PDB file of C-alpha atoms in Angstrom:
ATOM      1  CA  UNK A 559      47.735 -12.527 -29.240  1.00  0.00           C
ATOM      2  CA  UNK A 560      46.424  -9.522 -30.645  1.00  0.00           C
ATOM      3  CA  UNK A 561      44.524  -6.722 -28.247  1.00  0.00           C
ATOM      4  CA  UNK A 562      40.539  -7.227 -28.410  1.00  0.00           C
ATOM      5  CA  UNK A 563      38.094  -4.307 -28.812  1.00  0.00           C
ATOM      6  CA  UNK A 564      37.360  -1.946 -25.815  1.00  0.00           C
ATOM      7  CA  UNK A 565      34.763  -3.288 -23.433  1.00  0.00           C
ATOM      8  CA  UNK A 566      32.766  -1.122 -21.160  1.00  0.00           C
ATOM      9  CA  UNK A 567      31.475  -3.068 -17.994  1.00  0.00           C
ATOM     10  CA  UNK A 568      28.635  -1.318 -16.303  1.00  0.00           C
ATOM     11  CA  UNK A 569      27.745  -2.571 -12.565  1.00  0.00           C
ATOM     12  CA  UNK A 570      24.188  -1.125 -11.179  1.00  0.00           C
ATOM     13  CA  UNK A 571      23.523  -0.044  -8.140  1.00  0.00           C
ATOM     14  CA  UNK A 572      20.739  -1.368  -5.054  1.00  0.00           C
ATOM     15  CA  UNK A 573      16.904  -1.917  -6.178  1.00  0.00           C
ATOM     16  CA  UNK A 574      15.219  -4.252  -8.581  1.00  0.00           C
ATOM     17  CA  UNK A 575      16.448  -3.401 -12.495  1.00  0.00           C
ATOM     18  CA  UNK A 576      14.686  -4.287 -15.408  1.00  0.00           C
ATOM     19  CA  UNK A 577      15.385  -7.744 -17.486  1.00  0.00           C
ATOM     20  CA  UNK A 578      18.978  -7.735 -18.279  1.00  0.00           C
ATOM     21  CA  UNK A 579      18.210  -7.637 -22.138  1.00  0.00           C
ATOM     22  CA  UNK A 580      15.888  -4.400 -21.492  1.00  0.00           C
ATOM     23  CA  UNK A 581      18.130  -2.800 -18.904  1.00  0.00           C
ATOM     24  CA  UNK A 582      20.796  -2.800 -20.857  1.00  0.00           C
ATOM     25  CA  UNK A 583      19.696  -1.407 -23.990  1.00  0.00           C
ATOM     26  CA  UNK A 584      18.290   1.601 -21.845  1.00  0.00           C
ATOM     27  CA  UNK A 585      21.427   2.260 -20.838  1.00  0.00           C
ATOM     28  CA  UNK A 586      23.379   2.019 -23.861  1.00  0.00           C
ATOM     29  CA  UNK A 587      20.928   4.127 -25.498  1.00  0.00           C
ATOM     30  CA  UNK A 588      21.899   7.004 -22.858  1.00  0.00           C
ATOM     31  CA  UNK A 589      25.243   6.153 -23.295  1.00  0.00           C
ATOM     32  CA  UNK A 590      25.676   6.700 -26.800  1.00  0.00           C
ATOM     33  CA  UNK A 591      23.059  10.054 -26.537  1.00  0.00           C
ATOM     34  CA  UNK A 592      25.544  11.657 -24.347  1.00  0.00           C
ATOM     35  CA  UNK A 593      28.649  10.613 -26.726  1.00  0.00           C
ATOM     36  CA  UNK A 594      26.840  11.726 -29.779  1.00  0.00           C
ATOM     37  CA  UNK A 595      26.803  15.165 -28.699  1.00  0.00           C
ATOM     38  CA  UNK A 596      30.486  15.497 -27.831  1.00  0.00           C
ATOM     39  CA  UNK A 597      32.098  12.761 -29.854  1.00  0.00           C
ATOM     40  CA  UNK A 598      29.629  10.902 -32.738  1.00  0.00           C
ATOM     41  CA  UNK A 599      32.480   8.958 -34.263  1.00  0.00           C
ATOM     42  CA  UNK A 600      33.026   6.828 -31.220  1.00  0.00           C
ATOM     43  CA  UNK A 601      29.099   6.899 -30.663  1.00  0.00           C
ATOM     44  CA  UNK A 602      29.186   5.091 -33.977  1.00  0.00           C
ATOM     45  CA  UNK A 603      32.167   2.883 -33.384  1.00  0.00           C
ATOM     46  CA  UNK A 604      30.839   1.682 -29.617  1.00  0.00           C
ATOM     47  CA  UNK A 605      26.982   0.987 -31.399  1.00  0.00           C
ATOM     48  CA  UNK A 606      29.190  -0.782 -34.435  1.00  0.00           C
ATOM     49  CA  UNK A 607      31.211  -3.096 -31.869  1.00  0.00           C
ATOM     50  CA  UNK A 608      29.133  -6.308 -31.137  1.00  0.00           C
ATOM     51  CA  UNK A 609      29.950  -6.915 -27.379  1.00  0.00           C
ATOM     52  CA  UNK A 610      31.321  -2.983 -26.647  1.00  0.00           C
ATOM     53  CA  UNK A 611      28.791  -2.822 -23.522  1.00  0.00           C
ATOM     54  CA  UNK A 612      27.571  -5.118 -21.363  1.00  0.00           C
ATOM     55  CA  UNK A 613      25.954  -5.040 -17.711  1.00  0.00           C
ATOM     56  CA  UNK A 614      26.672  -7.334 -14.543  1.00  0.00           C
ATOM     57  CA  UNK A 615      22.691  -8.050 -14.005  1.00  0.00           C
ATOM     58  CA  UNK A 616      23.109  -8.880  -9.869  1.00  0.00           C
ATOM     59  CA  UNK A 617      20.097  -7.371  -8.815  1.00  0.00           C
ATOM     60  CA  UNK A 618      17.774 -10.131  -9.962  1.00  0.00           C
ATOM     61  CA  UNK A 619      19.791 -12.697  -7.856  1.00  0.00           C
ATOM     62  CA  UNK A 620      19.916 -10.236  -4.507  1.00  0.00           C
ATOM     63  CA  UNK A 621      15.954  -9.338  -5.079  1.00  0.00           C
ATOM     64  CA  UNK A 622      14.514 -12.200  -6.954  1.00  0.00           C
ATOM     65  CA  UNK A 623      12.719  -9.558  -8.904  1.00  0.00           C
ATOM     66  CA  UNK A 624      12.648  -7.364 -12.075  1.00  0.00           C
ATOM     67  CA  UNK A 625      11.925  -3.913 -12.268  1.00  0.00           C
ATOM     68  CA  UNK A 626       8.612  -3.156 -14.659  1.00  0.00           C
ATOM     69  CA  UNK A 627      10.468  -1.164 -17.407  1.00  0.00           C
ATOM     70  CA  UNK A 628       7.018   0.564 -18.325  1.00  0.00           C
ATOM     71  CA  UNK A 629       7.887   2.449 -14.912  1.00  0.00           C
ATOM     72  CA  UNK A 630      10.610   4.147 -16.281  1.00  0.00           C
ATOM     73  CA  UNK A 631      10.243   4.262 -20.195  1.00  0.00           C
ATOM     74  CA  UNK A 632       8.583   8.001 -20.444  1.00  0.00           C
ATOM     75  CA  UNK A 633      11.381   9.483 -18.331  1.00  0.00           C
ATOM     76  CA  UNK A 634      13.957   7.783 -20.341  1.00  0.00           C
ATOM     77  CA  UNK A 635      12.543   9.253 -23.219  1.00  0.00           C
ATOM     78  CA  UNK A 636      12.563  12.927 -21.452  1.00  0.00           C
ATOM     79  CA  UNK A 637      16.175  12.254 -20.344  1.00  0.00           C
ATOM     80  CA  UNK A 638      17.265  11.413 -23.879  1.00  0.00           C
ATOM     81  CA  UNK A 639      15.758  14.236 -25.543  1.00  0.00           C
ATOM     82  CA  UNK A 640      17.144  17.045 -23.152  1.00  0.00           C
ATOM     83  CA  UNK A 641      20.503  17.588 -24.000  1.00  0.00           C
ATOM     84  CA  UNK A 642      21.286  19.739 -20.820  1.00  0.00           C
ATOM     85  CA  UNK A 643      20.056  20.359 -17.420  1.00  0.00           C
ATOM     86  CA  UNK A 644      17.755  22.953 -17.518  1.00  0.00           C
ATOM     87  CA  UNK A 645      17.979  26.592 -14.853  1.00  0.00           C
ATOM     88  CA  UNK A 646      14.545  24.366 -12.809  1.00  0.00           C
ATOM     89  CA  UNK A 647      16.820  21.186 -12.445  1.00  0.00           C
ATOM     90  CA  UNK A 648      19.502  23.432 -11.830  1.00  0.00           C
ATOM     91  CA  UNK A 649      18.326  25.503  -9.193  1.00  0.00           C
ATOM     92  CA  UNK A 650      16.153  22.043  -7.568  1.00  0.00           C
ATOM     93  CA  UNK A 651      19.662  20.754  -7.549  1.00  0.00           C
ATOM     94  CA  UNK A 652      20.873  22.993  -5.282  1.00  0.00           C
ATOM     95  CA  UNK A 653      17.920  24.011  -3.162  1.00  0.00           C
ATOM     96  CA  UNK A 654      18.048  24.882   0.247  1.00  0.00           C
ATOM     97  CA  UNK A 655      16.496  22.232   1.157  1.00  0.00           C
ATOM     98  CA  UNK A 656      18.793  19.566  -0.755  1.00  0.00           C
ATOM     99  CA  UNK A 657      21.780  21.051   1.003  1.00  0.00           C
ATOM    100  CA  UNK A 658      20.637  20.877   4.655  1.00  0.00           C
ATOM    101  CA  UNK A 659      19.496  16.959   4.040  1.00  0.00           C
ATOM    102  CA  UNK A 660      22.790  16.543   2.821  1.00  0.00           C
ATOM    103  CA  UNK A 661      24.283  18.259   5.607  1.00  0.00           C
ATOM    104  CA  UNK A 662      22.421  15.518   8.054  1.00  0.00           C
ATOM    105  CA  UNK A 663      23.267  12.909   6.026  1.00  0.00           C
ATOM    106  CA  UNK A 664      26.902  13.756   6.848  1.00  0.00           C
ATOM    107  CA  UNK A 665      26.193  14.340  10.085  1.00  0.00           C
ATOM    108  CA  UNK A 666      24.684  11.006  10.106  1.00  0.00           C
ATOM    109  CA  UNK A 667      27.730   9.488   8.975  1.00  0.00           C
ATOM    110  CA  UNK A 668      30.446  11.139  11.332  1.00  0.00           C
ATOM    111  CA  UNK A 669      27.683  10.185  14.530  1.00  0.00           C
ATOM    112  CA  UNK A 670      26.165   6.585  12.991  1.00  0.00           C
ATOM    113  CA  UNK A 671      24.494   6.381  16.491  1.00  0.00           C
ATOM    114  CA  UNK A 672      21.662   9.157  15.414  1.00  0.00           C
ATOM    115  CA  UNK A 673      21.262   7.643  12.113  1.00  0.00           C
ATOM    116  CA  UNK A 674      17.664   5.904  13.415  1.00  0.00           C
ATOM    117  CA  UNK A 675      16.695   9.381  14.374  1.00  0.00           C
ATOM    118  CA  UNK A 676      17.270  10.207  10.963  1.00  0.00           C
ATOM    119  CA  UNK A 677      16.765   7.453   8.489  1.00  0.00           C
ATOM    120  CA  UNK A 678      13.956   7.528   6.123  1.00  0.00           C
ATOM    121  CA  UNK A 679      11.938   4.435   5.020  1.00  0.00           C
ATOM    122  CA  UNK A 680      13.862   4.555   1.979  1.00  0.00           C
ATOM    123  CA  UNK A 681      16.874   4.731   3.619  1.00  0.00           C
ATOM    124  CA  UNK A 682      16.416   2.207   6.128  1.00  0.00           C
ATOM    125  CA  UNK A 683      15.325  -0.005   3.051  1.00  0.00           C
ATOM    126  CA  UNK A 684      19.094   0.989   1.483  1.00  0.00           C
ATOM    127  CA  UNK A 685      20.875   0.350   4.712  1.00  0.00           C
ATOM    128  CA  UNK A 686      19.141  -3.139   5.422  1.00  0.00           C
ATOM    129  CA  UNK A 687      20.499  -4.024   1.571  1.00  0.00           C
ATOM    130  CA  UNK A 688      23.799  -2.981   2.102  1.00  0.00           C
ATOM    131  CA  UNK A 689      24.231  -4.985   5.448  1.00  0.00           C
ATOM    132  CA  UNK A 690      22.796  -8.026   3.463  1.00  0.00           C
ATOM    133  CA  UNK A 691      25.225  -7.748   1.351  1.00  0.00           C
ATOM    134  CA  UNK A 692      28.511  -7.059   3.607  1.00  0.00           C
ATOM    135  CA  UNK A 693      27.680  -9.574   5.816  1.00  0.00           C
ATOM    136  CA  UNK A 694      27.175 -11.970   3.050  1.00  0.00           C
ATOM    137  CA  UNK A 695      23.950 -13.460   4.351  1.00  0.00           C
ATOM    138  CA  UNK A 696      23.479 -16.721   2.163  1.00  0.00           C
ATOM    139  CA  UNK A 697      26.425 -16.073   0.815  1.00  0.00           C
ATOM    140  CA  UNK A 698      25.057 -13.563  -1.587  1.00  0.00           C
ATOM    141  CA  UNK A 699      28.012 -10.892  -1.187  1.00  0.00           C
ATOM    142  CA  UNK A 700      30.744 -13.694  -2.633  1.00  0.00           C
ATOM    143  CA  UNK A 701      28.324 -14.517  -5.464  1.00  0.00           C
ATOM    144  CA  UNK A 702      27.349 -11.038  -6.627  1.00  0.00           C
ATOM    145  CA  UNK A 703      31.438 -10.319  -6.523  1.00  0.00           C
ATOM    146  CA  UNK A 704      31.784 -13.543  -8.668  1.00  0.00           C
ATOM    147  CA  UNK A 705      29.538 -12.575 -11.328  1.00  0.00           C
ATOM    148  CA  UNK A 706      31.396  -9.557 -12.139  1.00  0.00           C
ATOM    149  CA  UNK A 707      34.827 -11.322 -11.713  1.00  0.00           C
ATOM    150  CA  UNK A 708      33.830 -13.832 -13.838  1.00  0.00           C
ATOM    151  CA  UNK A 709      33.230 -10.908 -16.663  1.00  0.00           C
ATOM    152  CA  UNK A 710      36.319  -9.655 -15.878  1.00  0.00           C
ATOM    153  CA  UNK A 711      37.868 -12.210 -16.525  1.00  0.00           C
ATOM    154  CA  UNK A 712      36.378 -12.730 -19.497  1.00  0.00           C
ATOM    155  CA  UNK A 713      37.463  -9.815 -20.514  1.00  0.00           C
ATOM    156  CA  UNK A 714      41.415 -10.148 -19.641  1.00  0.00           C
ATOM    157  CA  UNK A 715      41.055 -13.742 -21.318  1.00  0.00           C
ATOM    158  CA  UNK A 716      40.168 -12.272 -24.631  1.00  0.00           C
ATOM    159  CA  UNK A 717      42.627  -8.933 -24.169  1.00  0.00           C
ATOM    160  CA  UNK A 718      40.132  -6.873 -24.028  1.00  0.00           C
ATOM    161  CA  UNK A 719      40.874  -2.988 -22.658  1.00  0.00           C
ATOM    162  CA  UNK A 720      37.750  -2.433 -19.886  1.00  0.00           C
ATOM    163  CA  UNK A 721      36.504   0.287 -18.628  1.00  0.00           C
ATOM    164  CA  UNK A 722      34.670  -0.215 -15.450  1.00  0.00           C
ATOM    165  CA  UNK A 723      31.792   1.591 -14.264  1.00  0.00           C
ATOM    166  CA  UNK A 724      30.387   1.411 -11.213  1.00  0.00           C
ATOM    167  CA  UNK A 725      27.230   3.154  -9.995  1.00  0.00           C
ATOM    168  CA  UNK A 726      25.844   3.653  -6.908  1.00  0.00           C
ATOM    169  CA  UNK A 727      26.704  -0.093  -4.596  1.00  0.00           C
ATOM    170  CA  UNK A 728      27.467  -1.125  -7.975  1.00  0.00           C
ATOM    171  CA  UNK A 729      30.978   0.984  -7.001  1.00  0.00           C
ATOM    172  CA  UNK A 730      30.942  -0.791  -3.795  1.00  0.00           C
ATOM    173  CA  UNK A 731      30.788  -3.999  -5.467  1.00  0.00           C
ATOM    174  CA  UNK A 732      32.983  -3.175  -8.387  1.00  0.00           C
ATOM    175  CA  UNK A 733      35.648  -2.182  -5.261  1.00  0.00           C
ATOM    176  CA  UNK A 734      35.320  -4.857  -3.459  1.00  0.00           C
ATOM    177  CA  UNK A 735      35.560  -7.561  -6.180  1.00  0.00           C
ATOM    178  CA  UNK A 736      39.006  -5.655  -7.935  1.00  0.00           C
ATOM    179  CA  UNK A 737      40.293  -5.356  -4.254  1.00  0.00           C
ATOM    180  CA  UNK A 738      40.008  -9.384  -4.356  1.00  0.00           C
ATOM    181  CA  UNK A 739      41.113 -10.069  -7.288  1.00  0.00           C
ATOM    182  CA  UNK A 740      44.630  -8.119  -6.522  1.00  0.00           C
ATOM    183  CA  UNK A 741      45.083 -10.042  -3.382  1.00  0.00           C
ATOM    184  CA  UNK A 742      43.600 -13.635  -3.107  1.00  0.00           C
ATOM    185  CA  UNK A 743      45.392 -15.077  -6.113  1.00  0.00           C
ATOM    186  CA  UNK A 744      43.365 -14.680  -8.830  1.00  0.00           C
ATOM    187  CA  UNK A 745      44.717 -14.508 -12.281  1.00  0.00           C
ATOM    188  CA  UNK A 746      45.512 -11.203 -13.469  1.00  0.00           C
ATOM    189  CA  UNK A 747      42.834  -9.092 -14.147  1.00  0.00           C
ATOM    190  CA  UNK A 748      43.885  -4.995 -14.909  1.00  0.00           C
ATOM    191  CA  UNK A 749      41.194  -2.081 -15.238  1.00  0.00           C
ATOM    192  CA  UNK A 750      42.706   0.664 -17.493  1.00  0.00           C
ATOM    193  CA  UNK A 751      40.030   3.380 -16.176  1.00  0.00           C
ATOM    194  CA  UNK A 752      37.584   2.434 -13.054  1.00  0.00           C
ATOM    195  CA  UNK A 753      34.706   5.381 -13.783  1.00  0.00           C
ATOM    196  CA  UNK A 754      32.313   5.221 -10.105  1.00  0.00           C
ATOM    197  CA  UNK A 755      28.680   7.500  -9.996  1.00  0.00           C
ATOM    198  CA  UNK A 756      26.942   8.689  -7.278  1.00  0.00           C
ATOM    199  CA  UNK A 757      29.084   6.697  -5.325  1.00  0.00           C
ATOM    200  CA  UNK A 758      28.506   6.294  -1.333  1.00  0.00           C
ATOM    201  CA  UNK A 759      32.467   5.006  -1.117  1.00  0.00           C
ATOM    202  CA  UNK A 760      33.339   8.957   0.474  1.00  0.00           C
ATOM    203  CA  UNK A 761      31.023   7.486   3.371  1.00  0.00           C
ATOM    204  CA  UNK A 762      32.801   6.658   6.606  1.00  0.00           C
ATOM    205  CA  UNK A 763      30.280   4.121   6.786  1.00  0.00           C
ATOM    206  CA  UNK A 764      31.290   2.506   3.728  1.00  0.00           C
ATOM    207  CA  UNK A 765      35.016   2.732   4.426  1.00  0.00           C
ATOM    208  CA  UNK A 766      34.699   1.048   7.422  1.00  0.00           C
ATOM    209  CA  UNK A 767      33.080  -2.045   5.617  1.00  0.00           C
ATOM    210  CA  UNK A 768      34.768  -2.355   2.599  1.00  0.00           C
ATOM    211  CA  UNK A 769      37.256  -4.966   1.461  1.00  0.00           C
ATOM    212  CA  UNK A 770      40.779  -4.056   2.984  1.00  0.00           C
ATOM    213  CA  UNK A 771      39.448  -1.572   5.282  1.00  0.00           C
ATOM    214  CA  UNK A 772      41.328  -3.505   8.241  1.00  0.00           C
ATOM    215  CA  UNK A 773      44.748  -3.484   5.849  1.00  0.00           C
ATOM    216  CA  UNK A 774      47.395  -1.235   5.880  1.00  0.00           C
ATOM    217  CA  UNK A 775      49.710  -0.267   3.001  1.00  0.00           C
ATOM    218  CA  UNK A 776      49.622  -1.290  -0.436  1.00  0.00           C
ATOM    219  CA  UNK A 777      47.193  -4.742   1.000  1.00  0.00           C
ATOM    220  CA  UNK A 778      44.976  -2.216   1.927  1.00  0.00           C
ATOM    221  CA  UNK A 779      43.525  -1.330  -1.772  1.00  0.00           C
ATOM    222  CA  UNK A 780      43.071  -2.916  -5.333  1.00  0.00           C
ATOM    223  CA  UNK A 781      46.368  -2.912  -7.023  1.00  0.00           C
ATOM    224  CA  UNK A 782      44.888  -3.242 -10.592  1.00  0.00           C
ATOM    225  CA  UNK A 783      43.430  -0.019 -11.644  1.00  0.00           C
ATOM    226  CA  UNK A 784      45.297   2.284 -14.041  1.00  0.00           C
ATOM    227  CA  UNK A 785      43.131   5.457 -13.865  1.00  0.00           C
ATOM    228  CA  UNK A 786      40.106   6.389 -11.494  1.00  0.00           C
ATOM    229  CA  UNK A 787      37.661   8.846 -12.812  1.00  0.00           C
ATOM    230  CA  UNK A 788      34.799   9.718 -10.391  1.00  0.00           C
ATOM    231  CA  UNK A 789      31.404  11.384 -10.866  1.00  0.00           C
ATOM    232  CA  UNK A 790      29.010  13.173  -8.560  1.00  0.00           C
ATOM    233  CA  UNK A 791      26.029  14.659  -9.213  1.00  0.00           C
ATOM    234  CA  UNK A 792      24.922  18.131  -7.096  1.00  0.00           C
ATOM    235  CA  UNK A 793      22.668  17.164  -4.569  1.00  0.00           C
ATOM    236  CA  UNK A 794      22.877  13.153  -4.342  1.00  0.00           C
ATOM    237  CA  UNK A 795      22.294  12.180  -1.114  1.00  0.00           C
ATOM    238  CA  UNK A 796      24.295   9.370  -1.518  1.00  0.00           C
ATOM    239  CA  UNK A 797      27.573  10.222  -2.893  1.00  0.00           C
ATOM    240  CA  UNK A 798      27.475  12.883  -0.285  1.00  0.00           C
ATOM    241  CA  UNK A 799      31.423  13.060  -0.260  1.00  0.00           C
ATOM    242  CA  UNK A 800      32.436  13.461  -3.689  1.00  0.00           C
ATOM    243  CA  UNK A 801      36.053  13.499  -3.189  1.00  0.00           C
ATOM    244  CA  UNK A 802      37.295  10.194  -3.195  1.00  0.00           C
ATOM    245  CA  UNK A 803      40.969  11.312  -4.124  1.00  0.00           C
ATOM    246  CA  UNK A 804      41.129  12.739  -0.745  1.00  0.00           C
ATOM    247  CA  UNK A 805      39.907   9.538   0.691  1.00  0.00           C
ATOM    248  CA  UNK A 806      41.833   7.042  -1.663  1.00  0.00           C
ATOM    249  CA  UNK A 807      44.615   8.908  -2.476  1.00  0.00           C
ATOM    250  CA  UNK A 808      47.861   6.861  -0.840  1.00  0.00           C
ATOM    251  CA  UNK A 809      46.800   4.604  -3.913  1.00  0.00           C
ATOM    252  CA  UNK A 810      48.812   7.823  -5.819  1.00  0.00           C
ATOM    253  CA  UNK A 811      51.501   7.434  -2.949  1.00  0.00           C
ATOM    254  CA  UNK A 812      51.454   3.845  -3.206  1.00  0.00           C
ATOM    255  CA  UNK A 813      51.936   4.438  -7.080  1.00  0.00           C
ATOM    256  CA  UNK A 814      49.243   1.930  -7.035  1.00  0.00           C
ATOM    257  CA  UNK A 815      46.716   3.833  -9.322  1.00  0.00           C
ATOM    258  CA  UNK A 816      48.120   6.919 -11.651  1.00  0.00           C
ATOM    259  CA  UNK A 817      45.353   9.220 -10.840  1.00  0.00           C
ATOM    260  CA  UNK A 818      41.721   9.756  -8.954  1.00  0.00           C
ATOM    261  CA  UNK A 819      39.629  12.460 -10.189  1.00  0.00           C
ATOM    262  CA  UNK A 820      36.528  13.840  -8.706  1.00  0.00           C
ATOM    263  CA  UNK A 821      33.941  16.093 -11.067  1.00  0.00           C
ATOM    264  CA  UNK A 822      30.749  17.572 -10.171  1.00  0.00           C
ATOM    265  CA  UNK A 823      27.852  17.372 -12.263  1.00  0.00           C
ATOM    266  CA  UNK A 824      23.880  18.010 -12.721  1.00  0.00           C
ATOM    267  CA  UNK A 825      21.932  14.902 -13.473  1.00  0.00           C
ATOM    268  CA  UNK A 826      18.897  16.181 -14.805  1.00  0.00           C
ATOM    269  CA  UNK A 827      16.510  12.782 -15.288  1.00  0.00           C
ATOM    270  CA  UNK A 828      12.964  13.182 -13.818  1.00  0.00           C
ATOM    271  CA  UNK A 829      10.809  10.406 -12.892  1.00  0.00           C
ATOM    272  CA  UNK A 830       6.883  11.217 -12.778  1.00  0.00           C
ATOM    273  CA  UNK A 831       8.009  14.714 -12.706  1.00  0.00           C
ATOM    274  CA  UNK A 832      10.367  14.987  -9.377  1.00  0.00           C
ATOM    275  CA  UNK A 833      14.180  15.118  -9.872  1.00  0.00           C
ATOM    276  CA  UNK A 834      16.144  12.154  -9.302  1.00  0.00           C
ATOM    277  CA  UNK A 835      19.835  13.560  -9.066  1.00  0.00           C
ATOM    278  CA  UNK A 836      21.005   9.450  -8.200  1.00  0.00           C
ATOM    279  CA  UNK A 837      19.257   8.226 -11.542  1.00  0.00           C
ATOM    280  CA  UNK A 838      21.770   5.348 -13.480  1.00  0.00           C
ATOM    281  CA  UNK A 839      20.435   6.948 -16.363  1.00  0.00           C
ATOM    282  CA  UNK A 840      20.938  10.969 -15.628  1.00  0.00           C
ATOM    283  CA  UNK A 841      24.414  10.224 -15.446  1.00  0.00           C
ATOM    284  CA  UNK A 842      24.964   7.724 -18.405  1.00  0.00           C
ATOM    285  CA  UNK A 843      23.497  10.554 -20.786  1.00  0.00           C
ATOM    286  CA  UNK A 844      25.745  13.049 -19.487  1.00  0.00           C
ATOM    287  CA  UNK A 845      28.018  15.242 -21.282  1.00  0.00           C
ATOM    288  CA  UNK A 846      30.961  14.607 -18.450  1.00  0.00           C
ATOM    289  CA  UNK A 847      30.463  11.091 -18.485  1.00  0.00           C
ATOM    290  CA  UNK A 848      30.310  11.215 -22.710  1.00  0.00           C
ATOM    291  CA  UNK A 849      33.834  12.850 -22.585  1.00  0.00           C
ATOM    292  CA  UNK A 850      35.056  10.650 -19.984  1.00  0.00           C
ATOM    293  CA  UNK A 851      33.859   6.771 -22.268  1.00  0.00           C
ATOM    294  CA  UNK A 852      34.879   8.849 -25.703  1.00  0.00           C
ATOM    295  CA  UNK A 853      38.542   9.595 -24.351  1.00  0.00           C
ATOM    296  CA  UNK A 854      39.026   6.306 -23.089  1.00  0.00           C
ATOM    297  CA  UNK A 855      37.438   4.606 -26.224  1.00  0.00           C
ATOM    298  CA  UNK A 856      39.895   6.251 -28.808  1.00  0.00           C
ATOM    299  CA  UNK A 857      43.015   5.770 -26.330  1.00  0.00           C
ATOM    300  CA  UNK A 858      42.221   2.061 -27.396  1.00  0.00           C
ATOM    301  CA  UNK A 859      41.431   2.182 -31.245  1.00  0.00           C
TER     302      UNK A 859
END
């Protein structure tokens, strides 16, 4: 059977998204911005390939709500148009300020016991979320899992090279469901390139809830990702341990994944005006993440 076309399989992170349909043409259209500017041949090959991008739409199930698009559509625009973070988003970025909250935040998770001293509403609104989800209240952790392992599956079914990208506790999720699929019998399902942003996995908190955690050894991770490219922007709060190769990286020893890289960069999108280093969109437009999608694309065509 002959190889299908590349598929890239975006999972998004906590919070009510937009209608699927919407959603995903937002982010395709940052997508291909970023690749036009450092690759417009596989720009124009991923917008010619019916069925090159697709989402895994979870939030709607987990929330039982949609995002008003109308919210976001200005700064989308903005985003688009600026082809590079400017010396303000820069220097925001890497404020003073920014770097002592994400020194607490760290501090928060080596001591988890003063993290109601320090939790904002926001956070506390993240936190409550992501124990929903581990402890799999209503059963809602297995199906959100299922819904991207049913995609993946998909994929492997039709031959299809995937990269996965996880943002956010989309990574968490996109973790958690390869880490099942390599060991609770599941048909074979293999991720060339596994591509997380602004991902909280660097947590201790998250380590310490994710699938395997409890494992040792090669049962201990996923077993079906080739490559594992990682993203941070300066100044998210939640990927506030960027290295994950120092984390992850007996899956090198293990000869379990071929390499983990960890890259910095500045996500520049603005919503009403304030920086949002986190944004799903920041990083889909930018230039790292561009090289990253237009590498992998022509390794498969």
């Amino acid at each position: 059977m002959k190889p299908g076309h590349p598929v890239i399989l975006y999972v998004p992170g906590l919070l009510p998204k937009p209608e699927p349909e919407v959603h995903c043409e937002a982010l395709k259209r940052c997508l291909l911005t970023g690749l036009r500017r450092v690759d417009s041949a596989v720009a124009e090959s991923i917008e010619a390939t019916a069925g090159s991008f697709d989402i895994v739409s979870w939030t709607f199930d987990f929330y039982g709500e949609h995002r008003d698009f109308e919210l976001d559509r200005a700064s989308i625009e903005a985003v688009i148009a600026q082809p590079v973070a400017s010396k303000n988003d820069i220097a925001e970025a890497m404020s003073w300020m920014r770097r002592l909250t994400r020194w607490v935040y760290r501090l928060g998770d080596l001591l988890p016991f003063i993290i109601p001293a320090l939790a904002t509403e926001r956070m506390e609104v993240h936190l409550r979320d992501l124990r929903r989800y581990e402890r799999n209240r209503n059963g809602i952790g297995d199906h959100v899992r299922r819904m991207l392992k049913v995609a993946l599956h998909a994929a492997a079914n039709g031959r299809h090279p995937v990269l996965l990208i996880g943002h956010s506790m989309g990574s968490i999720i996109s973790y958690d469901a390869l880490w099942e699929l390599s060991h609770e019998g599941s048909r074979a399902v293999d991720i060339d390139t596994f591509l997380t942003m602004g991902s909280p996995l660097g947590q201790n908190l998250m380590q310490r809830q994710i699938n395997g955690h409890d494992q040792r050894g090669v049962e201990r991770y996923p077993t079906n990702v080739r490559r594992w490219k990682n993203l941070s922007a300066v100044g998210d709060l939640t990927a506030i341990d960027a290295c994950l190769a120092s984390d992850f990286g007996e899956m090198i020893e293990l000869g379990l994944v071929e390499s983990i890289d960890d890259d910095e960069v500045f996500n520049y999108f603005r919503l009403d005006g304030e920086l949002n280093v986190h944004s799903e969109y920041g990083y889909l437009v930018n230039e790292k993440t561009a090289l990253t999608i237009a590498a992998w694309w022509r390794s498969h065509t």
